[in-house]
PDB file of C-alpha atoms and ligand atoms in Angstrom:
ATOM      1  CA  UNK A   1     -13.137  -2.194 -17.232  1.00 65.00           C
ATOM      2  CA  UNK A   2     -12.585   0.288 -14.404  1.00 89.00           C
ATOM      3  CA  UNK A   3     -12.409   4.003 -15.254  1.00 90.00           C
ATOM      4  CA  UNK A   4     -10.381   5.371 -12.382  1.00 95.00           C
ATOM      5  CA  UNK A   5      -8.074   3.552  -9.959  1.00 97.00           C
ATOM      6  CA  UNK A   6      -5.797   4.804  -7.199  1.00 98.00           C
ATOM      7  CA  UNK A   7      -2.575   3.019  -6.264  1.00 98.00           C
ATOM      8  CA  UNK A   8      -0.175   3.938  -3.449  1.00 99.00           C
ATOM      9  CA  UNK A   9       3.396   2.712  -3.474  1.00 98.00           C
ATOM     10  CA  UNK A  10       6.809   2.875  -1.831  1.00 98.00           C
ATOM     11  CA  UNK A  11       7.710   3.865   1.710  1.00 98.00           C
ATOM     12  CA  UNK A  12       6.819   7.028   3.547  1.00 98.00           C
ATOM     13  CA  UNK A  13       9.591   9.062   5.136  1.00 98.00           C
ATOM     14  CA  UNK A  14       9.117  10.855   8.453  1.00 98.00           C
ATOM     15  CA  UNK A  15      11.778  13.524   9.052  1.00 98.00           C
ATOM     16  CA  UNK A  16      13.433  13.845  12.459  1.00 97.00           C
ATOM     17  CA  UNK A  17      15.902  16.658  11.742  1.00 97.00           C
ATOM     18  CA  UNK A  18      17.429  18.055   8.529  1.00 98.00           C
ATOM     19  CA  UNK A  19      19.568  14.930   8.017  1.00 98.00           C
ATOM     20  CA  UNK A  20      17.653  12.016   9.626  1.00 97.00           C
ATOM     21  CA  UNK A  21      14.345  10.266   9.108  1.00 98.00           C
ATOM     22  CA  UNK A  22      12.244   7.210   9.996  1.00 97.00           C
ATOM     23  CA  UNK A  23      11.290   4.968   7.094  1.00 98.00           C
ATOM     24  CA  UNK A  24      11.233   1.337   5.964  1.00 98.00           C
ATOM     25  CA  UNK A  25      12.725  -0.915   3.291  1.00 97.00           C
ATOM     26  CA  UNK A  26       9.991  -0.650   0.653  1.00 98.00           C
ATOM     27  CA  UNK A  27      11.543  -0.116  -2.789  1.00 98.00           C
ATOM     28  CA  UNK A  28       8.336   0.688  -4.668  1.00 98.00           C
ATOM     29  CA  UNK A  29       8.798  -2.305  -7.016  1.00 98.00           C
ATOM     30  CA  UNK A  30       5.460  -3.936  -6.177  1.00 98.00           C
ATOM     31  CA  UNK A  31       3.438  -0.739  -6.640  1.00 98.00           C
ATOM     32  CA  UNK A  32       5.260  -0.078  -9.931  1.00 98.00           C
ATOM     33  CA  UNK A  33       4.214  -3.493 -11.303  1.00 98.00           C
ATOM     34  CA  UNK A  34       0.635  -3.077 -10.068  1.00 98.00           C
ATOM     35  CA  UNK A  35       0.434   0.251 -11.986  1.00 98.00           C
ATOM     36  CA  UNK A  36       2.006  -1.224 -15.129  1.00 98.00           C
ATOM     37  CA  UNK A  37      -0.464  -4.113 -15.090  1.00 98.00           C
ATOM     38  CA  UNK A  38      -3.314  -1.607 -14.730  1.00 97.00           C
ATOM     39  CA  UNK A  39      -2.005   0.122 -17.871  1.00 97.00           C
ATOM     40  CA  UNK A  40      -2.023  -3.180 -19.770  1.00 96.00           C
ATOM     41  CA  UNK A  41      -5.688  -3.601 -18.813  1.00 95.00           C
ATOM     42  CA  UNK A  42      -6.524  -0.249 -20.440  1.00 89.00           C
ATOM     43  CA  UNK A  43      -7.734   1.406 -17.261  1.00 94.00           C
ATOM     44  CA  UNK A  44      -8.270   4.976 -18.412  1.00 90.00           C
ATOM     45  CA  UNK A  45      -7.142   6.852 -15.318  1.00 96.00           C
ATOM     46  CA  UNK A  46      -4.454   5.589 -12.962  1.00 98.00           C
ATOM     47  CA  UNK A  47      -3.549   7.801 -10.014  1.00 98.00           C
ATOM     48  CA  UNK A  48      -0.212   6.720  -8.556  1.00 98.00           C
ATOM     49  CA  UNK A  49       0.699   8.233  -5.189  1.00 99.00           C
ATOM     50  CA  UNK A  50       4.157   7.278  -4.060  1.00 98.00           C
ATOM     51  CA  UNK A  51       6.745   7.818  -1.375  1.00 98.00           C
ATOM     52  CA  UNK A  52      10.391   8.259  -2.385  1.00 98.00           C
ATOM     53  CA  UNK A  53      11.357   5.611  -4.974  1.00 98.00           C
ATOM     54  CA  UNK A  54      13.000   5.360  -8.373  1.00 98.00           C
ATOM     55  CA  UNK A  55      10.250   2.983  -9.583  1.00 98.00           C
ATOM     56  CA  UNK A  56       7.858   5.373 -11.300  1.00 98.00           C
ATOM     57  CA  UNK A  57       5.571   3.985 -14.017  1.00 98.00           C
ATOM     58  CA  UNK A  58       5.636   5.945 -17.282  1.00 97.00           C
ATOM     59  CA  UNK A  59       2.521   7.530 -18.820  1.00 94.00           C
ATOM     60  CA  UNK A  60       0.798   7.482 -15.436  1.00 96.00           C
ATOM     61  CA  UNK A  61      -0.077  10.465 -13.266  1.00 95.00           C
ATOM     62  CA  UNK A  62       2.510  10.175 -10.462  1.00 98.00           C
ATOM     63  CA  UNK A  63       2.037  12.194  -7.299  1.00 98.00           C
ATOM     64  CA  UNK A  64       5.163  12.197  -5.165  1.00 98.00           C
ATOM     65  CA  UNK A  65       4.935  12.477  -1.379  1.00 98.00           C
ATOM     66  CA  UNK A  66       7.258  12.044   1.568  1.00 98.00           C
ATOM     67  CA  UNK A  67       5.271  11.647   4.778  1.00 98.00           C
ATOM     68  CA  UNK A  68       2.213   9.602   5.725  1.00 98.00           C
ATOM     69  CA  UNK A  69       0.303  12.857   6.320  1.00 98.00           C
ATOM     70  CA  UNK A  70       1.103  14.014   2.776  1.00 98.00           C
ATOM     71  CA  UNK A  71       0.092  10.643   1.362  1.00 99.00           C
ATOM     72  CA  UNK A  72      -3.198  10.826   3.282  1.00 98.00           C
ATOM     73  CA  UNK A  73      -3.890  14.340   1.960  1.00 98.00           C
ATOM     74  CA  UNK A  74      -3.198  13.380  -1.680  1.00 98.00           C
ATOM     75  CA  UNK A  75      -5.256  10.167  -1.365  1.00 98.00           C
ATOM     76  CA  UNK A  76      -8.334  12.003  -0.092  1.00 98.00           C
ATOM     77  CA  UNK A  77      -7.937  14.772  -2.694  1.00 98.00           C
ATOM     78  CA  UNK A  78      -8.078  12.165  -5.444  1.00 98.00           C
ATOM     79  CA  UNK A  79     -10.378   9.427  -4.177  1.00 97.00           C
ATOM     80  CA  UNK A  80     -13.652  10.716  -5.585  1.00 95.00           C
ATOM     81  CA  UNK A  81     -15.156   8.403  -8.224  1.00 93.00           C
ATOM     82  CA  UNK A  82     -12.320   5.899  -7.823  1.00 96.00           C
ATOM     83  CA  UNK A  83     -13.489   2.312  -8.472  1.00 96.00           C
ATOM     84  CA  UNK A  84     -10.465   0.490  -7.066  1.00 98.00           C
ATOM     85  CA  UNK A  85      -8.003   1.567  -4.362  1.00 98.00           C
ATOM     86  CA  UNK A  86      -4.835  -0.512  -3.957  1.00 98.00           C
ATOM     87  CA  UNK A  87      -2.737   0.474  -0.947  1.00 98.00           C
ATOM     88  CA  UNK A  88       0.654  -1.106  -1.635  1.00 98.00           C
ATOM     89  CA  UNK A  89       2.555   1.612   0.233  1.00 98.00           C
ATOM     90  CA  UNK A  90       4.380   0.747   3.417  1.00 98.00           C
ATOM     91  CA  UNK A  91       3.101   3.725   5.399  1.00 98.00           C
ATOM     92  CA  UNK A  92       5.076   4.626   8.532  1.00 98.00           C
ATOM     93  CA  UNK A  93       2.980   3.788  11.562  1.00 98.00           C
ATOM     94  CA  UNK A  94       4.727   6.477  13.625  1.00 98.00           C
ATOM     95  CA  UNK A  95       6.145   9.955  13.134  1.00 97.00           C
ATOM     96  CA  UNK A  96       7.997  12.384  15.358  1.00 95.00           C
ATOM     97  CA  UNK A  97       5.646  14.989  16.866  1.00 94.00           C
ATOM     98  CA  UNK A  98       8.403  17.601  16.670  1.00 93.00           C
ATOM     99  CA  UNK A  99      10.743  18.288  13.782  1.00 95.00           C
ATOM    100  CA  UNK A 100      14.126  19.408  15.073  1.00 95.00           C
ATOM    101  CA  UNK A 101      15.177  22.349  12.848  1.00 96.00           C
ATOM    102  CA  UNK A 102      18.893  21.698  13.517  1.00 97.00           C
ATOM    103  CA  UNK A 103      20.871  18.460  13.416  1.00 97.00           C
ATOM    104  CA  UNK A 104      20.517  16.744  16.803  1.00 96.00           C
ATOM    105  CA  UNK A 105      23.902  16.683  18.559  1.00 95.00           C
ATOM    106  CA  UNK A 106      25.285  13.548  20.167  1.00 93.00           C
ATOM    107  CA  UNK A 107      25.783  15.145  23.562  1.00 92.00           C
ATOM    108  CA  UNK A 108      24.564  12.292  25.758  1.00 93.00           C
ATOM    109  CA  UNK A 109      25.157   8.517  25.854  1.00 96.00           C
ATOM    110  CA  UNK A 110      21.450   7.739  25.487  1.00 95.00           C
ATOM    111  CA  UNK A 111      18.628   9.614  23.886  1.00 93.00           C
ATOM    112  CA  UNK A 112      14.895   8.958  23.671  1.00 93.00           C
ATOM    113  CA  UNK A 113      12.920   9.865  20.601  1.00 93.00           C
ATOM    114  CA  UNK A 114       9.240  10.493  21.160  1.00 95.00           C
ATOM    115  CA  UNK A 115       6.944   9.122  18.442  1.00 97.00           C
ATOM    116  CA  UNK A 116       3.257   9.530  17.778  1.00 98.00           C
ATOM    117  CA  UNK A 117       0.926   7.450  15.663  1.00 98.00           C
ATOM    118  CA  UNK A 118       0.188   8.403  12.078  1.00 98.00           C
ATOM    119  CA  UNK A 119      -3.428   8.183  10.917  1.00 98.00           C
ATOM    120  CA  UNK A 120      -4.279   4.881   9.240  1.00 98.00           C
ATOM    121  CA  UNK A 121      -5.193   5.879   5.674  1.00 98.00           C
ATOM    122  CA  UNK A 122      -6.597   2.498   4.688  1.00 98.00           C
ATOM    123  CA  UNK A 123      -8.745   2.317   7.813  1.00 98.00           C
ATOM    124  CA  UNK A 124     -10.245   5.718   6.946  1.00 98.00           C
ATOM    125  CA  UNK A 125     -10.893   4.690   3.326  1.00 98.00           C
ATOM    126  CA  UNK A 126     -12.488   1.453   4.570  1.00 98.00           C
ATOM    127  CA  UNK A 127     -14.916   3.341   6.812  1.00 98.00           C
ATOM    128  CA  UNK A 128     -16.061   5.507   3.883  1.00 96.00           C
ATOM    129  CA  UNK A 129     -16.020   2.733   1.239  1.00 96.00           C
ATOM    130  CA  UNK A 130     -19.006   2.711  -1.124  1.00 94.00           C
ATOM    131  CA  UNK A 131     -20.728  -0.471  -2.351  1.00 93.00           C
ATOM    132  CA  UNK A 132     -19.344  -0.034  -5.859  1.00 93.00           C
ATOM    133  CA  UNK A 133     -15.728   0.408  -4.709  1.00 96.00           C
ATOM    134  CA  UNK A 134     -13.096  -2.300  -4.293  1.00 97.00           C
ATOM    135  CA  UNK A 135     -10.495  -1.863  -1.585  1.00 98.00           C
ATOM    136  CA  UNK A 136      -7.220  -3.793  -1.652  1.00 98.00           C
ATOM    137  CA  UNK A 137      -4.508  -3.617   0.990  1.00 98.00           C
ATOM    138  CA  UNK A 138      -1.121  -5.215   1.422  1.00 98.00           C
ATOM    139  CA  UNK A 139       0.292  -6.330   4.759  1.00 98.00           C
ATOM    140  CA  UNK A 140       3.745  -7.324   5.906  1.00 95.00           C
ATOM    141  CA  UNK A 141       3.715  -9.608   8.936  1.00 96.00           C
ATOM    142  CA  UNK A 142       6.446 -11.511  10.769  1.00 96.00           C
ATOM    143  CA  UNK A 143       4.330 -13.508  13.284  1.00 97.00           C
ATOM    144  CA  UNK A 144       0.744 -14.764  13.733  1.00 97.00           C
ATOM    145  CA  UNK A 145       0.305 -13.821  10.122  1.00 97.00           C
ATOM    146  CA  UNK A 146      -3.210 -15.190   9.528  1.00 97.00           C
ATOM    147  CA  UNK A 147      -4.597 -13.910  12.818  1.00 98.00           C
ATOM    148  CA  UNK A 148      -3.180 -10.434  12.127  1.00 98.00           C
ATOM    149  CA  UNK A 149      -4.126 -10.581   8.445  1.00 98.00           C
ATOM    150  CA  UNK A 150      -7.762 -11.551   9.115  1.00 98.00           C
ATOM    151  CA  UNK A 151      -8.068  -8.812  11.735  1.00 98.00           C
ATOM    152  CA  UNK A 152      -6.727  -6.163   9.315  1.00 98.00           C
ATOM    153  CA  UNK A 153      -8.968  -7.408   6.480  1.00 98.00           C
ATOM    154  CA  UNK A 154     -12.077  -7.020   8.652  1.00 98.00           C
ATOM    155  CA  UNK A 155     -11.076  -3.851  10.557  1.00 98.00           C
ATOM    156  CA  UNK A 156     -10.121  -1.948   7.401  1.00 98.00           C
ATOM    157  CA  UNK A 157     -13.145  -3.237   5.424  1.00 98.00           C
ATOM    158  CA  UNK A 158     -10.981  -4.601   2.576  1.00 98.00           C
ATOM    159  CA  UNK A 159     -12.172  -6.808  -0.260  1.00 98.00           C
ATOM    160  CA  UNK A 160      -8.702  -8.306  -0.660  1.00 98.00           C
ATOM    161  CA  UNK A 161      -5.596  -8.368   1.501  1.00 98.00           C
ATOM    162  CA  UNK A 162      -2.292  -9.390  -0.069  1.00 98.00           C
ATOM    163  CA  UNK A 163      -0.352 -10.757   2.845  1.00 98.00           C
ATOM    164  CA  UNK A 164       3.416 -11.324   2.911  1.00 94.00           C
ATOM    165  CA  UNK A 165       5.154 -13.240   5.643  1.00 92.00           C
ATOM    166  CA  UNK A 166       8.443 -11.437   6.039  1.00 94.00           C
ATOM    167  CA  UNK A 167      11.332 -13.788   6.852  1.00 93.00           C
ATOM    168  CA  UNK A 168      14.931 -14.426   5.863  1.00 92.00           C
ATOM    169  CA  UNK A 169      13.776 -16.717   3.060  1.00 92.00           C
ATOM    170  CA  UNK A 170      11.071 -14.248   1.962  1.00 91.00           C
ATOM    171  CA  UNK A 171      12.272 -10.698   2.631  1.00 94.00           C
ATOM    172  CA  UNK A 172       9.357  -9.152   0.641  1.00 96.00           C
ATOM    173  CA  UNK A 173      10.846  -5.670   0.703  1.00 97.00           C
ATOM    174  CA  UNK A 174      13.254  -4.525  -2.018  1.00 96.00           C
ATOM    175  CA  UNK A 175      13.563  -7.863  -3.859  1.00 96.00           C
ATOM    176  CA  UNK A 176      12.137  -8.994  -7.209  1.00 97.00           C
ATOM    177  CA  UNK A 177      10.092 -11.972  -6.022  1.00 97.00           C
ATOM    178  CA  UNK A 178       7.596 -12.522  -3.237  1.00 97.00           C
ATOM    179  CA  UNK A 179       5.465 -15.291  -1.760  1.00 96.00           C
ATOM    180  CA  UNK A 180       2.044 -13.969  -0.822  1.00 97.00           C
ATOM    181  CA  UNK A 181      -1.367 -15.095   0.387  1.00 98.00           C
ATOM    182  CA  UNK A 182      -4.668 -13.672  -0.833  1.00 98.00           C
ATOM    183  CA  UNK A 183      -7.061 -13.122   2.060  1.00 98.00           C
ATOM    184  CA  UNK A 184     -10.671 -12.393   1.224  1.00 98.00           C
ATOM    185  CA  UNK A 185     -13.584 -12.594   3.653  1.00 96.00           C
ATOM    186  CA  UNK A 186     -13.922 -16.382   4.073  1.00 91.00           C
ATOM    187  CA  UNK A 187     -10.902 -17.559   2.051  1.00 97.00           C
ATOM    188  CA  UNK A 188      -7.109 -17.795   2.287  1.00 98.00           C
ATOM    189  CA  UNK A 189      -5.201 -18.704  -0.871  1.00 98.00           C
ATOM    190  CA  UNK A 190      -1.434 -19.209  -1.067  1.00 98.00           C
ATOM    191  CA  UNK A 191       0.333 -18.195  -4.262  1.00 98.00           C
ATOM    192  CA  UNK A 192       3.660 -19.809  -5.177  1.00 97.00           C
ATOM    193  CA  UNK A 193       6.784 -17.656  -5.119  1.00 97.00           C
ATOM    194  CA  UNK A 194       6.797 -15.499  -8.228  1.00 98.00           C
ATOM    195  CA  UNK A 195       8.114 -12.265  -9.712  1.00 98.00           C
ATOM    196  CA  UNK A 196       6.385  -9.128  -8.503  1.00 98.00           C
ATOM    197  CA  UNK A 197       5.174  -8.499 -12.077  1.00 98.00           C
ATOM    198  CA  UNK A 198       3.326 -11.846 -11.942  1.00 98.00           C
ATOM    199  CA  UNK A 199       1.935 -10.995  -8.496  1.00 98.00           C
ATOM    200  CA  UNK A 200       0.497  -7.865 -10.122  1.00 98.00           C
ATOM    201  CA  UNK A 201      -1.209 -10.001 -12.805  1.00 98.00           C
ATOM    202  CA  UNK A 202      -2.737 -12.212 -10.083  1.00 98.00           C
ATOM    203  CA  UNK A 203      -3.862  -9.201  -8.032  1.00 98.00           C
ATOM    204  CA  UNK A 204      -5.664  -7.672 -11.025  1.00 98.00           C
ATOM    205  CA  UNK A 205      -7.234 -11.027 -11.991  1.00 98.00           C
ATOM    206  CA  UNK A 206      -8.554 -11.293  -8.441  1.00 98.00           C
ATOM    207  CA  UNK A 207      -9.884  -7.720  -8.506  1.00 98.00           C
ATOM    208  CA  UNK A 208     -11.817  -8.491 -11.693  1.00 97.00           C
ATOM    209  CA  UNK A 209     -13.221 -11.667 -10.043  1.00 96.00           C
ATOM    210  CA  UNK A 210     -14.313  -9.619  -7.014  1.00 96.00           C
ATOM    211  CA  UNK A 211     -15.961  -7.047  -9.297  1.00 96.00           C
ATOM    212  CA  UNK A 212     -17.859  -9.842 -11.009  1.00 94.00           C
ATOM    213  CA  UNK A 213     -18.950 -11.358  -7.658  1.00 93.00           C
ATOM    214  CA  UNK A 214     -20.050  -7.964  -6.361  1.00 90.00           C
ATOM    215  CA  UNK A 215     -21.842  -7.354  -9.667  1.00 88.00           C
ATOM    216  CA  UNK A 216     -19.901  -4.122 -10.140  1.00 83.00           C
ATOM    217  CA  UNK A 217     -19.773  -2.893 -13.741  1.00 64.00           C
ATOM    218  CA  UNK A 218     -21.653  -6.006 -14.870  1.00 50.00           C
ATOM    219  CA  UNK A 219     -22.116  -4.522 -18.318  1.00 42.00           C
ATOM    220  CA  UNK A 220     -18.396  -4.553 -18.928  1.00 47.00           C
ATOM    221  CA  UNK A 221     -17.793  -8.288 -18.476  1.00 41.00           C
TER     222      UNK A 221
HETATM  223  O1  LIG B   1       8.015  -1.923  -2.336  1.00 73.45           O
HETATM  224  P1  LIG B   1       8.559  -3.327  -2.329  1.00 73.45           P
HETATM  225  O2  LIG B   1      10.047  -3.362  -2.031  1.00 73.45           O
HETATM  226  O3  LIG B   1       8.216  -4.083  -3.597  1.00 73.45           O
HETATM  227  O4  LIG B   1       7.902  -4.124  -1.117  1.00 73.45           O
HETATM  228  C1  LIG B   1       6.548  -4.475  -1.159  1.00 73.45           C
HETATM  229  C2  LIG B   1       5.925  -4.416   0.242  1.00 73.45           C
HETATM  230  C3  LIG B   1       6.571  -5.463   1.120  1.00 73.45           C
HETATM  231  C4  LIG B   1       6.098  -3.018   0.838  1.00 73.45           C
HETATM  232  C5  LIG B   1       4.394  -4.705   0.041  1.00 73.45           C
HETATM  233  O5  LIG B   1       4.235  -6.005  -0.421  1.00 73.45           O
HETATM  234  C6  LIG B   1       3.628  -4.567   1.354  1.00 73.45           C
HETATM  235  O6  LIG B   1       3.490  -5.505   2.112  1.00 73.45           O
HETATM  236  N1  LIG B   1       3.080  -3.344   1.622  1.00 73.45           N
HETATM  237  C7  LIG B   1       2.342  -3.008   2.846  1.00 73.45           C
HETATM  238  C8  LIG B   1       3.276  -2.982   4.027  1.00 73.45           C
HETATM  239  C9  LIG B   1       2.580  -2.458   5.250  1.00 73.45           C
HETATM  240  O7  LIG B   1       2.629  -1.294   5.502  1.00 73.45           O
HETATM  241  O8  LIG B   1       1.865  -3.324   5.916  1.00 73.45           O
HETATM  242  P2  LIG B   1       0.987  -2.938   7.208  1.00 73.45           P
HETATM  243  O9  LIG B   1       0.544  -4.227   7.719  1.00 73.45           O
HETATM  244  O10 LIG B   1       1.753  -2.034   8.133  1.00 73.45           O
HETATM  245  O11 LIG B   1      -0.237  -2.113   6.648  1.00 73.45           O
HETATM  246  C10 LIG B   1      -1.413  -2.741   6.151  1.00 73.45           C
HETATM  247  C11 LIG B   1      -2.096  -1.834   5.147  1.00 73.45           C
HETATM  248  O12 LIG B   1      -2.497  -0.613   5.799  1.00 73.45           O
HETATM  249  C12 LIG B   1      -1.263  -1.436   3.952  1.00 73.45           C
HETATM  250  O13 LIG B   1      -2.066  -1.515   2.794  1.00 73.45           O
HETATM  251  C13 LIG B   1      -0.847   0.011   4.243  1.00 73.45           C
HETATM  252  O14 LIG B   1      -0.727   0.760   3.049  1.00 73.45           O
HETATM  253  C14 LIG B   1      -2.010   0.506   5.105  1.00 73.45           C
HETATM  254  N2  LIG B   1      -1.624   1.535   6.097  1.00 73.45           N
HETATM  255  C15 LIG B   1      -0.762   1.230   7.103  1.00 73.45           C
HETATM  256  C16 LIG B   1      -0.454   2.180   8.056  1.00 73.45           C
HETATM  257  C17 LIG B   1      -1.020   3.473   7.949  1.00 73.45           C
HETATM  258  N3  LIG B   1      -0.726   4.428   8.834  1.00 73.45           N
HETATM  259  N4  LIG B   1      -1.848   3.761   6.926  1.00 73.45           N
HETATM  260  C18 LIG B   1      -2.175   2.810   6.001  1.00 73.45           C
HETATM  261  O15 LIG B   1      -2.948   3.070   5.075  1.00 73.45           O
END
């Protein structure tokens, strides 16, 4: 059994002005089920760091954040001695460099919004990953899914990537079911469409398999 796991969930929200923001369609449902499944497996400490969502697991330490920068700060404050990190969150790739303190007025026909890249939290965790840690990421892709997925798996030093192909027939975001692939170094496995609670069961089963293969916590199996 793992002692301490860290799960991120939901979207991040990048404010533009007091009434507008950049975000995405993540509901937080997947992260919620991943945390609940961790509870069922008697993991003693679950750290749940989430962007704005109403899907908050009970009896779990929930840390609420808004922006990618806040999520990054809370992740690195809590990552010490964590055995498994599962980055379910759909982190905004970009943010506005300037926050406009007043509502932007619609004075011109066109306007350009400057954006700058957010740090990649998972990439940073991957660089610092220890041999006895397991790193799981999720990815939402709409094209060249395996090429992009394999690149992310390697670049971010993940042990498992849960890959969703986002399409009309599989929206992935804010629905109750999903069709995902498990990418590990050297293997791609397709899972049938299932409820997100069942995806969580499969993700945790796979994490325990990886722990066994990596001979992590051998005494506990
Ligand atoms: O919340 P739901 O409605 O249930 O939807 C679930 C989901 C579709 C959000 C989930 O299944 C999912 O795919 N989450 C990851 C979406 C995403 O951000 O994919 P990505 O390819 O942009 O990022 C890949 C990985 O890098 C992710 O683990 C992400 O957390 C991480 N990342 C990305 C950008 C960034 N700046 N920092 C990161 O850590």
